[in-house]
mmCIF file of C-alpha atoms and ligand atoms in Angstrom:
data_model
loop_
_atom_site.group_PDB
_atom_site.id
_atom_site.type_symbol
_atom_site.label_atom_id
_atom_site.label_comp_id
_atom_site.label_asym_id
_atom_site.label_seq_id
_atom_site.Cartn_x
_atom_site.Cartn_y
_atom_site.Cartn_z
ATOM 1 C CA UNK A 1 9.036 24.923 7.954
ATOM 2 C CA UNK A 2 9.586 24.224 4.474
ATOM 3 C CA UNK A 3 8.784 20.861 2.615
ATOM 4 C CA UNK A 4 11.454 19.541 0.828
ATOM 5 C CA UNK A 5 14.729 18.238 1.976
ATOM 6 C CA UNK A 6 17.602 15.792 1.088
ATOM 7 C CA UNK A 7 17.868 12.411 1.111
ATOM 8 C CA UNK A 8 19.716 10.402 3.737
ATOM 9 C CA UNK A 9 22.677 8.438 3.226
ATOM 10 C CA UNK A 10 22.834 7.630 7.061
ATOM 11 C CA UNK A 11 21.403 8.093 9.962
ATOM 12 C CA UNK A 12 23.577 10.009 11.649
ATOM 13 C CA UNK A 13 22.809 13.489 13.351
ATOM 14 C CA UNK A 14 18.756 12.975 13.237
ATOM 15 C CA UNK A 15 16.969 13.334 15.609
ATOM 16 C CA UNK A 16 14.112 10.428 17.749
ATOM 17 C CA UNK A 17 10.990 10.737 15.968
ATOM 18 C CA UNK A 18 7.010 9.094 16.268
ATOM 19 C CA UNK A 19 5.868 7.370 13.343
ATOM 20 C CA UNK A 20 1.997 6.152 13.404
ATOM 21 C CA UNK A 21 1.097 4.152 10.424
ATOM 22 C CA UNK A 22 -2.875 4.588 10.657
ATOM 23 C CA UNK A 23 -4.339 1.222 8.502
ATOM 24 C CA UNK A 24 -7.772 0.157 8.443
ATOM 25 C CA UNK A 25 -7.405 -2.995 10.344
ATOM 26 C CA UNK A 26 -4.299 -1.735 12.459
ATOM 27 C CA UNK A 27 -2.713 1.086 13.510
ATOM 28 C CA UNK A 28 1.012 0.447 14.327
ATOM 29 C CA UNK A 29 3.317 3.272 15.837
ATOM 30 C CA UNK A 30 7.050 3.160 16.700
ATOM 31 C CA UNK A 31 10.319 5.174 18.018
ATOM 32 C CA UNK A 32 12.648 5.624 15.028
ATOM 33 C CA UNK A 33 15.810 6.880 14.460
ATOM 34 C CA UNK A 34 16.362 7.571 10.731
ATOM 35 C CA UNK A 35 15.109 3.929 9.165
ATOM 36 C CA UNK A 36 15.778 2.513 12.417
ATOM 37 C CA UNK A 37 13.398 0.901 14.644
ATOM 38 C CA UNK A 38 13.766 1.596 18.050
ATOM 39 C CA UNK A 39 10.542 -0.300 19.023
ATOM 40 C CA UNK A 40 7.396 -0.841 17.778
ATOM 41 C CA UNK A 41 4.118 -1.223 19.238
ATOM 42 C CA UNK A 42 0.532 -2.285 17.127
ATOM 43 C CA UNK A 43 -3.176 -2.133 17.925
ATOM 44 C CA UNK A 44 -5.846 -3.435 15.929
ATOM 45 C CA UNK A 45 -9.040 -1.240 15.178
ATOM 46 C CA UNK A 46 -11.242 -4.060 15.809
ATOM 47 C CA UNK A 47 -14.984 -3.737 16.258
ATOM 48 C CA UNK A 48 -14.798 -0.135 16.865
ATOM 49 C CA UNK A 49 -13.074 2.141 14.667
ATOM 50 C CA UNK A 50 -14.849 5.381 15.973
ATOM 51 C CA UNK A 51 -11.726 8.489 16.423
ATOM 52 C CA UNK A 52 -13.334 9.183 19.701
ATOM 53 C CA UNK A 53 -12.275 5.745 20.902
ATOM 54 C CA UNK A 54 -9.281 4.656 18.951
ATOM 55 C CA UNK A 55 -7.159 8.440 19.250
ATOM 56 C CA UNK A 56 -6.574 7.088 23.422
ATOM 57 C CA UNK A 57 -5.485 4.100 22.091
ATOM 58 C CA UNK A 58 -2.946 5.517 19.834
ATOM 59 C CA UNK A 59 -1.805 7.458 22.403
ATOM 60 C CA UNK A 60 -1.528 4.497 24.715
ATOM 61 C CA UNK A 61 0.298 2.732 22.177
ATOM 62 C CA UNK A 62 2.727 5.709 21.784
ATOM 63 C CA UNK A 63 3.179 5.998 25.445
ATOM 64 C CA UNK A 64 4.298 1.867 25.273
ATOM 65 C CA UNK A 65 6.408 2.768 22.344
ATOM 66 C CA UNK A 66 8.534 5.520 23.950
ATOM 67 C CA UNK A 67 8.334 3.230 27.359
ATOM 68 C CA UNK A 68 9.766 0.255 25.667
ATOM 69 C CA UNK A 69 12.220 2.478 23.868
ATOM 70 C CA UNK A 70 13.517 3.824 26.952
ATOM 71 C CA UNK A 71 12.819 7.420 25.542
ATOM 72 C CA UNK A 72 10.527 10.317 26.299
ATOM 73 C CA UNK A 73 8.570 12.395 24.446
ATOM 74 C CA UNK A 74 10.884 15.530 25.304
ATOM 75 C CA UNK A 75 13.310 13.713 23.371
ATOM 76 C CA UNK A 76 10.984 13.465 20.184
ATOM 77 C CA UNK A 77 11.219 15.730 17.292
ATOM 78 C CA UNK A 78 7.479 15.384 16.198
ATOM 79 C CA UNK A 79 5.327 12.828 14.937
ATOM 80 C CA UNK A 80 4.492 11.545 11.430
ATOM 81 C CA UNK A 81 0.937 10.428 10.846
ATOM 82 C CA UNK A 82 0.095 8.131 7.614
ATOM 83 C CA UNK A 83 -3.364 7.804 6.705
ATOM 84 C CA UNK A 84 -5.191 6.288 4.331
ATOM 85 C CA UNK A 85 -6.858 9.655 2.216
ATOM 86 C CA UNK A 86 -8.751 11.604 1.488
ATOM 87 C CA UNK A 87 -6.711 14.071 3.835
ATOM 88 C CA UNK A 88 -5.141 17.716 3.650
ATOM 89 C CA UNK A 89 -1.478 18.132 4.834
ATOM 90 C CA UNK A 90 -1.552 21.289 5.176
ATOM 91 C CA UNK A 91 -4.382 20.712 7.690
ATOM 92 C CA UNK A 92 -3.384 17.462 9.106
ATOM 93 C CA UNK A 93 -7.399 16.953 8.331
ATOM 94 C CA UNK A 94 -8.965 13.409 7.701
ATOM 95 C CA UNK A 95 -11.526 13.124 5.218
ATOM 96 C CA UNK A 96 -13.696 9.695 5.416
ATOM 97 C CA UNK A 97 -11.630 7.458 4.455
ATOM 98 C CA UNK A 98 -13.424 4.657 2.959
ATOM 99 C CA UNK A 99 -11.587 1.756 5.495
ATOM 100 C CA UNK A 100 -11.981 3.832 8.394
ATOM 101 C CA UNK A 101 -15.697 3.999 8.930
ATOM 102 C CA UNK A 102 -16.584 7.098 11.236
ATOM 103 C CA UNK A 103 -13.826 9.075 10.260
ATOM 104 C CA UNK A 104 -14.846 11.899 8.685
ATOM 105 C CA UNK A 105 -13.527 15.380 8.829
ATOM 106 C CA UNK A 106 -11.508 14.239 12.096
ATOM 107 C CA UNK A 107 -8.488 17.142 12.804
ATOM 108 C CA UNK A 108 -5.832 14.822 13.404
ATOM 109 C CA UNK A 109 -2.890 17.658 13.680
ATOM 110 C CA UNK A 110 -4.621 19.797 15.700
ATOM 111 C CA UNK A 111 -5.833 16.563 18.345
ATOM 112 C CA UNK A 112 -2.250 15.217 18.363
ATOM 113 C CA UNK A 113 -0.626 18.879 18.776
ATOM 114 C CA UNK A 114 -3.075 19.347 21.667
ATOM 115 C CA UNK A 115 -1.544 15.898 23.976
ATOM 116 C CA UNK A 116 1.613 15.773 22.808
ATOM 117 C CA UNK A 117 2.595 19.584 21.982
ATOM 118 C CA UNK A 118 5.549 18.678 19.617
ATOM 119 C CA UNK A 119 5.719 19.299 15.711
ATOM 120 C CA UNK A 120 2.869 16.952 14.309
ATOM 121 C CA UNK A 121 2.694 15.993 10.168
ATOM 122 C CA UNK A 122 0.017 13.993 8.765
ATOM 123 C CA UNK A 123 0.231 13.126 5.121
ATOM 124 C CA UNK A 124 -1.407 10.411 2.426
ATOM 125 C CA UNK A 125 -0.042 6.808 3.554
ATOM 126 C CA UNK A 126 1.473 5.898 -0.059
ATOM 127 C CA UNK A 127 2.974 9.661 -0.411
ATOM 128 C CA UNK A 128 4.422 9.038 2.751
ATOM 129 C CA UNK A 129 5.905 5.232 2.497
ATOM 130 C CA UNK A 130 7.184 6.716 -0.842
ATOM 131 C CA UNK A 131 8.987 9.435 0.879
ATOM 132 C CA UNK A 132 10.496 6.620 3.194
ATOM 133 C CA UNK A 133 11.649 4.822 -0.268
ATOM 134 C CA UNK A 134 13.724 8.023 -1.247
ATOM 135 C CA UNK A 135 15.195 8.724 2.248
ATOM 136 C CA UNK A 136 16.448 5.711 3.097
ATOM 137 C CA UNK A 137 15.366 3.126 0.998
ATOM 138 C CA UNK A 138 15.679 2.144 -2.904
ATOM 139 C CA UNK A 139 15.274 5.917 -3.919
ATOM 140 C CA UNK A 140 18.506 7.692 -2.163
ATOM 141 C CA UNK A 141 20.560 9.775 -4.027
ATOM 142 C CA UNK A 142 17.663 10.278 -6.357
ATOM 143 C CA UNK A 143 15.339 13.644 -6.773
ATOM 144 C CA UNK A 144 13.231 12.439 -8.896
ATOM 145 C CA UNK A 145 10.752 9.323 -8.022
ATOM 146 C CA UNK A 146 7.710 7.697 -7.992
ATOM 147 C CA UNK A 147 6.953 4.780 -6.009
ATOM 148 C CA UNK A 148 3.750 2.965 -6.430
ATOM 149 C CA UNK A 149 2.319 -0.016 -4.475
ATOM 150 C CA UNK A 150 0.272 -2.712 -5.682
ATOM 151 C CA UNK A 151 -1.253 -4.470 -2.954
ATOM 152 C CA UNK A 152 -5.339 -4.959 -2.080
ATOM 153 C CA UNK A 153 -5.314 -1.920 -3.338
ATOM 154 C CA UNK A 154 -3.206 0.274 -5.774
ATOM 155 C CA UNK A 155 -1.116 3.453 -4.728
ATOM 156 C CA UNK A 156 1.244 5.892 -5.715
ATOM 157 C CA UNK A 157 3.571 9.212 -4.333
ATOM 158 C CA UNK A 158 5.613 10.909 -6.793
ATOM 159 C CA UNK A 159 8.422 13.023 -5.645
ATOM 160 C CA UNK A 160 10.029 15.757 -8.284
ATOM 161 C CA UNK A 161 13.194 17.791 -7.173
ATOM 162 C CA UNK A 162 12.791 16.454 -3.937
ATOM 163 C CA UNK A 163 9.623 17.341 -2.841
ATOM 164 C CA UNK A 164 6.466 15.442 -2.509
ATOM 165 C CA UNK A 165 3.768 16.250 -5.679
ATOM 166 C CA UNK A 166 0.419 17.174 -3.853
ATOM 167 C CA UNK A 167 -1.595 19.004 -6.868
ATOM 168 C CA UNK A 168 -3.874 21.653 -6.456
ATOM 169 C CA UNK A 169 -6.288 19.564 -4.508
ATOM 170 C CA UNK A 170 -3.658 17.706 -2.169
ATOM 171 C CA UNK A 171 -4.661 14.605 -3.421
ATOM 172 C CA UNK A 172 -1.585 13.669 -6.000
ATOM 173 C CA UNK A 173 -0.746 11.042 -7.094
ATOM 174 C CA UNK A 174 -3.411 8.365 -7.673
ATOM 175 C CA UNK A 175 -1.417 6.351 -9.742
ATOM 176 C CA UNK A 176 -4.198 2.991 -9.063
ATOM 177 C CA UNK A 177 -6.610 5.363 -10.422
ATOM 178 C CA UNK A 178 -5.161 6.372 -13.780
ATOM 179 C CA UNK A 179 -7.651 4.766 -16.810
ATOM 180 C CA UNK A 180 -5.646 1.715 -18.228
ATOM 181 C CA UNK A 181 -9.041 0.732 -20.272
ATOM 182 C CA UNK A 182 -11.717 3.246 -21.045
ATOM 183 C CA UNK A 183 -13.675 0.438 -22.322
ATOM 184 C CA UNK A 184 -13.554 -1.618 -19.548
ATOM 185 C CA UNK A 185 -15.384 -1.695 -16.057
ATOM 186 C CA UNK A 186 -16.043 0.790 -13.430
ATOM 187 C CA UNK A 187 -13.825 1.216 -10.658
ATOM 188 C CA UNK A 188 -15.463 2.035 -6.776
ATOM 189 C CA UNK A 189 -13.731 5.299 -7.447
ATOM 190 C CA UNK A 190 -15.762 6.364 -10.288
ATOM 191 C CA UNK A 191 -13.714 5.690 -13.059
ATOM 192 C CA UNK A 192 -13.786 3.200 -15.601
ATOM 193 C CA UNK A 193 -10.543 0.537 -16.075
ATOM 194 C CA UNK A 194 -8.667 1.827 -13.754
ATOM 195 C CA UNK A 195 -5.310 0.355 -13.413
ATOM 196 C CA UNK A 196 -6.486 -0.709 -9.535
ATOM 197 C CA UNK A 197 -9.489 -2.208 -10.699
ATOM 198 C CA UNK A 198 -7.390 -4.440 -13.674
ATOM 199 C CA UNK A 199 -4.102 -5.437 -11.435
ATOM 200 C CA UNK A 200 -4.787 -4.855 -7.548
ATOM 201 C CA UNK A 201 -4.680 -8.402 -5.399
ATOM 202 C CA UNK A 202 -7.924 -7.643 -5.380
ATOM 203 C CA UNK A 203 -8.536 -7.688 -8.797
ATOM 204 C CA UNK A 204 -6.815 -11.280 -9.294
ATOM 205 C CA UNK A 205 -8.792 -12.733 -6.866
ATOM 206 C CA UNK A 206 -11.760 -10.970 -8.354
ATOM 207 C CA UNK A 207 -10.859 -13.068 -11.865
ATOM 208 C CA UNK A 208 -10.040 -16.431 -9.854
ATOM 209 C CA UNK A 209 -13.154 -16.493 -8.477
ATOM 210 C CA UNK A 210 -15.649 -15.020 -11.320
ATOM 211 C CA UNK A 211 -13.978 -17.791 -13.842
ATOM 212 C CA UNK A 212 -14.547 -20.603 -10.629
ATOM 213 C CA UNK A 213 -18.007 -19.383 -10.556
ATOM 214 C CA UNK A 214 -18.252 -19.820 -14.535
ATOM 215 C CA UNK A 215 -16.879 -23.305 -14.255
ATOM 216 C CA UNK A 216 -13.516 -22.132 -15.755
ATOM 217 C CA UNK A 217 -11.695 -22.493 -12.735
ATOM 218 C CA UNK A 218 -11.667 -26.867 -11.965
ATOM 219 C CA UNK A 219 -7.813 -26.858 -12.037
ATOM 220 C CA UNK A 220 -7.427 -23.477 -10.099
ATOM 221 C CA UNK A 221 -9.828 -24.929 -7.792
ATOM 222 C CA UNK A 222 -8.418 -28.381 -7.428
ATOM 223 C CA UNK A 223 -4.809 -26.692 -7.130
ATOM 224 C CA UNK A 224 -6.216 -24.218 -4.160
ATOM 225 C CA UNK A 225 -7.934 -27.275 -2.291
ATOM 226 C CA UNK A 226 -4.991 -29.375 -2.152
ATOM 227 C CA UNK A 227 -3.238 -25.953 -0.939
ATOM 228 C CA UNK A 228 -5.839 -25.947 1.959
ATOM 229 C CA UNK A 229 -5.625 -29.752 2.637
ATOM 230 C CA UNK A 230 -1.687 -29.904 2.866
ATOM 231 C CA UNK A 231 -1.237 -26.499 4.587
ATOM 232 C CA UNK A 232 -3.498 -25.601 7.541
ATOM 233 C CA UNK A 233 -2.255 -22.341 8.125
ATOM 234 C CA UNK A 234 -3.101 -20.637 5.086
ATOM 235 C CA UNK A 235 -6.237 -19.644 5.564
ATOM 236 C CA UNK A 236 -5.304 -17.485 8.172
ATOM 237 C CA UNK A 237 -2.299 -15.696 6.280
ATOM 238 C CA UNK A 238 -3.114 -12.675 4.350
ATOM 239 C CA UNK A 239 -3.024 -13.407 0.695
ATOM 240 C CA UNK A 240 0.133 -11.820 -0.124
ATOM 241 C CA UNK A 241 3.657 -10.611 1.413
ATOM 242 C CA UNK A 242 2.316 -7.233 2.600
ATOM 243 C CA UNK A 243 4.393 -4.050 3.319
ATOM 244 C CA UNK A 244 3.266 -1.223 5.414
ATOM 245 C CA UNK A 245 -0.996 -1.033 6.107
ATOM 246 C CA UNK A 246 -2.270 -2.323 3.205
ATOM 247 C CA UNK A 247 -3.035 -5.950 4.135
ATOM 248 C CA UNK A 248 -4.578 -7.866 1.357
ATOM 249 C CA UNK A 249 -8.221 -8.711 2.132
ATOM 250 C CA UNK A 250 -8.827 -11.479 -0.549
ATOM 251 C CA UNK A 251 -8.274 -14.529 1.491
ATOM 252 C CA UNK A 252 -8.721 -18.183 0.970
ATOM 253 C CA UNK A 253 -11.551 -19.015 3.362
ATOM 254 C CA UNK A 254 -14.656 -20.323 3.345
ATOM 255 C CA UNK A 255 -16.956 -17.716 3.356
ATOM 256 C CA UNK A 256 -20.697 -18.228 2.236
ATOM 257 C CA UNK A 257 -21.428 -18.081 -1.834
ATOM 258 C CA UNK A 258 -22.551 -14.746 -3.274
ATOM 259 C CA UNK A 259 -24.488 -16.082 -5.675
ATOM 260 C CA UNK A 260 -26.680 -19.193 -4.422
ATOM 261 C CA UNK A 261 -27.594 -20.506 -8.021
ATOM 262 C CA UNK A 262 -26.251 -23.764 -7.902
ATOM 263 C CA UNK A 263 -27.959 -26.473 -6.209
ATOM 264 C CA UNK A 264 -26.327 -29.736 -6.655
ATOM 265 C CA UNK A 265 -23.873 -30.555 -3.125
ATOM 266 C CA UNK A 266 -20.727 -30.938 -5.774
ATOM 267 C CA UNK A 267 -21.121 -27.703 -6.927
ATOM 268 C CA UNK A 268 -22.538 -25.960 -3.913
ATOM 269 C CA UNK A 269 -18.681 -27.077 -2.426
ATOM 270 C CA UNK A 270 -17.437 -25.360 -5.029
ATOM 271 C CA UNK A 271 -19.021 -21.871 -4.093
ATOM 272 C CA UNK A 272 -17.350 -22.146 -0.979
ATOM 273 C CA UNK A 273 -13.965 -22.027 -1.294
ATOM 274 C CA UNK A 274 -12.755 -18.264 -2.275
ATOM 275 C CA UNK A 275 -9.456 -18.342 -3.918
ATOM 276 C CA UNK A 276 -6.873 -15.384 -3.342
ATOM 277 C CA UNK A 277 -4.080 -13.553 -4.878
ATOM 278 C CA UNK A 278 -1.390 -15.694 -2.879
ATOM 279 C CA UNK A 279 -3.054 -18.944 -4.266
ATOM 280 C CA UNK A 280 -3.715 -17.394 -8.148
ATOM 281 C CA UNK A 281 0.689 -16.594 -8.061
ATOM 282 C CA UNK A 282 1.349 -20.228 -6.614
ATOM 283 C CA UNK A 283 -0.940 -21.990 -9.266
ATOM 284 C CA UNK A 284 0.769 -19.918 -12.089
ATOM 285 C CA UNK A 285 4.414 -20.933 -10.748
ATOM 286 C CA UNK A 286 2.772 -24.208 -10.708
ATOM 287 C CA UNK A 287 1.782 -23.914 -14.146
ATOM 288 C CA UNK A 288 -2.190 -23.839 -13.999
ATOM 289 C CA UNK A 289 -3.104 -22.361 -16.988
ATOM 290 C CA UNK A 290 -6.371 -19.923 -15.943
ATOM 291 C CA UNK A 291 -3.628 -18.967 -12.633
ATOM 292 C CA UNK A 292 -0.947 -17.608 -15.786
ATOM 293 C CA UNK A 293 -3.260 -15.908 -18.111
ATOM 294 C CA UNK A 294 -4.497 -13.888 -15.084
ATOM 295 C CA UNK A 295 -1.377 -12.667 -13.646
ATOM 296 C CA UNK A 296 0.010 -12.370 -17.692
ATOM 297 C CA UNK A 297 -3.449 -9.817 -18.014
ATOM 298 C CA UNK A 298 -2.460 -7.999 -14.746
ATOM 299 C CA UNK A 299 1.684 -7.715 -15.632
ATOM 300 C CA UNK A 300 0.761 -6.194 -19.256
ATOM 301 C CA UNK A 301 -1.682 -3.934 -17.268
ATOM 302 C CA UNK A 302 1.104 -3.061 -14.763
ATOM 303 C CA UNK A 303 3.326 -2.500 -17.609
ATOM 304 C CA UNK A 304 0.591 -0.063 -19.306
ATOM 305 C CA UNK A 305 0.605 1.699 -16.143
ATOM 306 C CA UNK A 306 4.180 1.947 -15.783
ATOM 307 C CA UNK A 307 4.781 3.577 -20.078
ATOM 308 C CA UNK A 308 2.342 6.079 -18.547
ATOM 309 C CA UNK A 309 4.375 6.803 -15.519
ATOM 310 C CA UNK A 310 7.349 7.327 -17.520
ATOM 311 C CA UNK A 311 5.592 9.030 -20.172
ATOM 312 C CA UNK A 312 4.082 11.744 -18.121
ATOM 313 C CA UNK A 313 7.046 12.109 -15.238
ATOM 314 C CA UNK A 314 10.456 10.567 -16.207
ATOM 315 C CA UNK A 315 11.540 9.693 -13.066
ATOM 316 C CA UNK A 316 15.237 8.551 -12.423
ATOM 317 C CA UNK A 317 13.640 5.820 -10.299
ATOM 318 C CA UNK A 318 10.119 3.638 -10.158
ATOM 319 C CA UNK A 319 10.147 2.066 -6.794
ATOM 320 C CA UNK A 320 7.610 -0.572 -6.598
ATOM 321 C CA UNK A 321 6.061 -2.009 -3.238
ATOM 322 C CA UNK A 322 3.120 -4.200 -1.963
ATOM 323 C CA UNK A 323 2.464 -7.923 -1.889
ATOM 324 C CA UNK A 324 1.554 -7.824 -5.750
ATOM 325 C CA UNK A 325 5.131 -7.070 -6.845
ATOM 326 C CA UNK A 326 6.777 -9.873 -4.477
ATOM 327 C CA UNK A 327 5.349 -12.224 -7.633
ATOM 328 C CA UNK A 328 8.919 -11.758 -9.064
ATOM 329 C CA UNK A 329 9.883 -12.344 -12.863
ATOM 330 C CA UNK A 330 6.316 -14.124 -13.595
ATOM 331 C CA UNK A 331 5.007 -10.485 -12.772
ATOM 332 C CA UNK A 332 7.902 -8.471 -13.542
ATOM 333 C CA UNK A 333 9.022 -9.736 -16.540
ATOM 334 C CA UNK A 334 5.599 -9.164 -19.109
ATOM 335 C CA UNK A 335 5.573 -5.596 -17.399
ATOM 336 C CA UNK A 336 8.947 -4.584 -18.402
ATOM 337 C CA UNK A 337 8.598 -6.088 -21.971
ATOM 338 C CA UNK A 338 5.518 -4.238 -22.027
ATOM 339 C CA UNK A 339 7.485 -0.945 -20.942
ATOM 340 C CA UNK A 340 10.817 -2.015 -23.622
ATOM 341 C CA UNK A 341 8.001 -2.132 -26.146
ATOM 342 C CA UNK A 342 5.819 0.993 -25.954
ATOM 343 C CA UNK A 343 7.765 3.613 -24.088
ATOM 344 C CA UNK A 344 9.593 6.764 -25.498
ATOM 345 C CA UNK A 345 13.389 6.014 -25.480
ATOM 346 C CA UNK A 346 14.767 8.660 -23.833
ATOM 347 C CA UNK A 347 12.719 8.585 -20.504
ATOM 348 C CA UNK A 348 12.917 4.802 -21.087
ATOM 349 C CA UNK A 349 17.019 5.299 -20.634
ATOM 350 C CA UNK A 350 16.430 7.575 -17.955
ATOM 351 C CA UNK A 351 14.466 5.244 -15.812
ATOM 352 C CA UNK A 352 15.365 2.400 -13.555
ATOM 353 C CA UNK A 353 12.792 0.338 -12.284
ATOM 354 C CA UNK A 354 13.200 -1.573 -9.016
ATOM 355 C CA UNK A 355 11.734 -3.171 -5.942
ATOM 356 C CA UNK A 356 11.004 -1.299 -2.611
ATOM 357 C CA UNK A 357 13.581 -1.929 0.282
ATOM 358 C CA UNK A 358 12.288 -1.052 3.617
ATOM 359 C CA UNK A 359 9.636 -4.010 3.802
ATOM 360 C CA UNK A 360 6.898 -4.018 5.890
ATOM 361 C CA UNK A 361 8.266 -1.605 7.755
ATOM 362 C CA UNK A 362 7.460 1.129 5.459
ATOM 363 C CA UNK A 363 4.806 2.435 6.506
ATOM 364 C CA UNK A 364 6.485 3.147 9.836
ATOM 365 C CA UNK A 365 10.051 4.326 8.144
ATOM 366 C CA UNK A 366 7.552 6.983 5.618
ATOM 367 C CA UNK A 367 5.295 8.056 8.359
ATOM 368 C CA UNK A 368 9.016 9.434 10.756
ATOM 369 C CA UNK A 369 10.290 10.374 7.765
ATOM 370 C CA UNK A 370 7.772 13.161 7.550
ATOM 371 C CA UNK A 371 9.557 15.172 10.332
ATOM 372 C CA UNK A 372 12.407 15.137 8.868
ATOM 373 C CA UNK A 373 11.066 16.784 5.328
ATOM 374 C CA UNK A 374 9.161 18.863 7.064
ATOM 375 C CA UNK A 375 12.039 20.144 9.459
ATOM 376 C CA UNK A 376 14.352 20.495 6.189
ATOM 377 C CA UNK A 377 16.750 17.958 7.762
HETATM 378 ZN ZN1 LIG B 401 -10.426 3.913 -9.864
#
């Protein structure tokens, strides 16, 4: 079968498919038809995230997914399989990914092809949600996009004349990855400034916390402990909206200090409470002034990375997902100036930059889309 296909103004004529959205923390599967859910079922990875004991599982949790759609697996197409990379696509082979300890070299395909004997695609998790964007999300009726997420981490698929850009190595596009300062610090992929390691939820919890620590941070800190005093639930809530796998990680909780150089009780209080990405966007609505200058920093670093997109692809269409970009205008707004500013006119006119549509669902939506790009539907 060919890659490369059409995008879908409907759902009509496709056929049932299996999405598995494979995340570090949970692994979520569901029926679909088109962008539609038919039902859904999750499992978390929890204390063992060895293939050898969470592959059952995902088959267990398929099995519920087809039982509480009312379908079977005769009527099923295939199944897509997003996962985090390294991987081949071509091979449908899993290369250690770094949030799925024990993974390494694990032939996904061929294990899935062998139970379930049906048409079985694995591809790169942000490739894939991207490829759910231009089906039936903010990309269709485009052939030209690239959709990049900015969540805990930073990712990217690009997709030119309709099909989805792997490189030679299969491991296009690593759009958190490209160098946004070669002076700057290095990223845990090697590279120095990365545009992951500047603007990833992450990374603004990273600068919360490092200017708290430097005794920058009193009215950050003050605004995140009233947060914690006058709402109870958010310490369990991930720090940002999320959308598909990528859960942010930074959370406001009271984890021990990292650095245990401060001795006095005030200030050994003040070591405990981590701040995250969720907090850092509510203080800058709220006007703290370290809270603005960090997400300012990360929106002209968002911008950079977004001149370069257009620069070296001119897409029709940006489609941006992840928790990061839910900040709205405070975010959006220094990024686009950034891009009026610096980027070539004509791909600037070409270019329209917008938010991602299917949600959290993503992930899901991407992951069945891959039959039907595979199948040429
Ligand atoms: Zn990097």
């Amino acid at each position: 079968m060919e890659r490369g296909m059409q995008n879908k103004e409907t759902n009509d004529r496709l056929p049932l498919v299996i999405g598995v959205d494979l995340g570090g923390t949970q692994i979520r599967t569901a029926v679909l038809h088109g962008s539609t859910l038919l039902s859904r079922v999750g499992i978390l990875t929890g204390e063992n995230p060895m293939p050898d004991h969470i592959i059952p599982r995902i088959y267990s949790a398929i099995d519920e997914a087809l039982h509480q759609a009312g379908i079977t697996i005769q009527q099923i197409a295939g199944i897509g399989i997003a996962a985090p990379g390294p991987l081949d696509y071509k091979t449908g082979i899993i290369y250690a990914p770094p949030n799925l300890p024990g993974w390494d070299r694990v032939p996904l395909r061929d294990l899935f092809t062998e139970h379930y004997h049906i048409p079985i695609f694995v591809e790169n998790d942000a490739n894939s949600a991207g490829l759910g964007e231009y089906m039936f999300g903010a990309g269709r009726g485009c052939t030209d996009i690239v959709y990049m997420t900015i969540s805990t981490g930073i990712g990217g698929g690009v997709i030119i004349n309709g099909k989805i850009l792997a490189g030679a190595s299969g491991t296009a596009a690593e759009l958190g990855h490209m160098t946004i300062d070669w002076h700057g610090e290095r990223c845990k992929c090697g590279n120095i400034g990365c545009l992951e390691y500047i603007a990833s939820g992450t990374s603004i919890a990273r600068r919360a916390n490092e200017a708290i620590r430097s005794g920058e941070g009193i009215e950050l800190l003050a605004f995140a402990r009233t947060m914690l005093e006058h709402s109870s639930t958010v310490a369990n809530q991930s720090a940002l909206p999320t959308q598909g796998h990528d859960a942010n990680t930074a959370e406001l909780d009271s984890s021990p200090p990292e650095q245990g150089d401060m001795d006095t009780s005030d200030q050994h209080q003040q070591e405990h409470l981590h701040v995250n990405a969720r907090t850092v966007a509510l203080a800058a609505e709220a006007g703290v002034p370290l809270a603005r200058a960090i997400i300012q920093t990360v929106a002209e670093a968002i911008g950079v990375g977004l001149v370069n997109i257009i620069h070296c692809f001119s897409p029709q269409m940006i489609i941006l997902g992840g928790g990061v970009t839910q900040m709205g205008p405070m975010l959006m707004e220094p990024a686009l100036r950034v891009v009026q500013e610096r980027a070539m006119k004509v791909p600037r006119d070409a270019v329209q930059i917008v938010q991602a549509q299917l949600g959290e669902n993503v992930g899901l939506v991407g992951a069945g889309a891959l039959i039907y790009y595979h199948s040429n539907m």
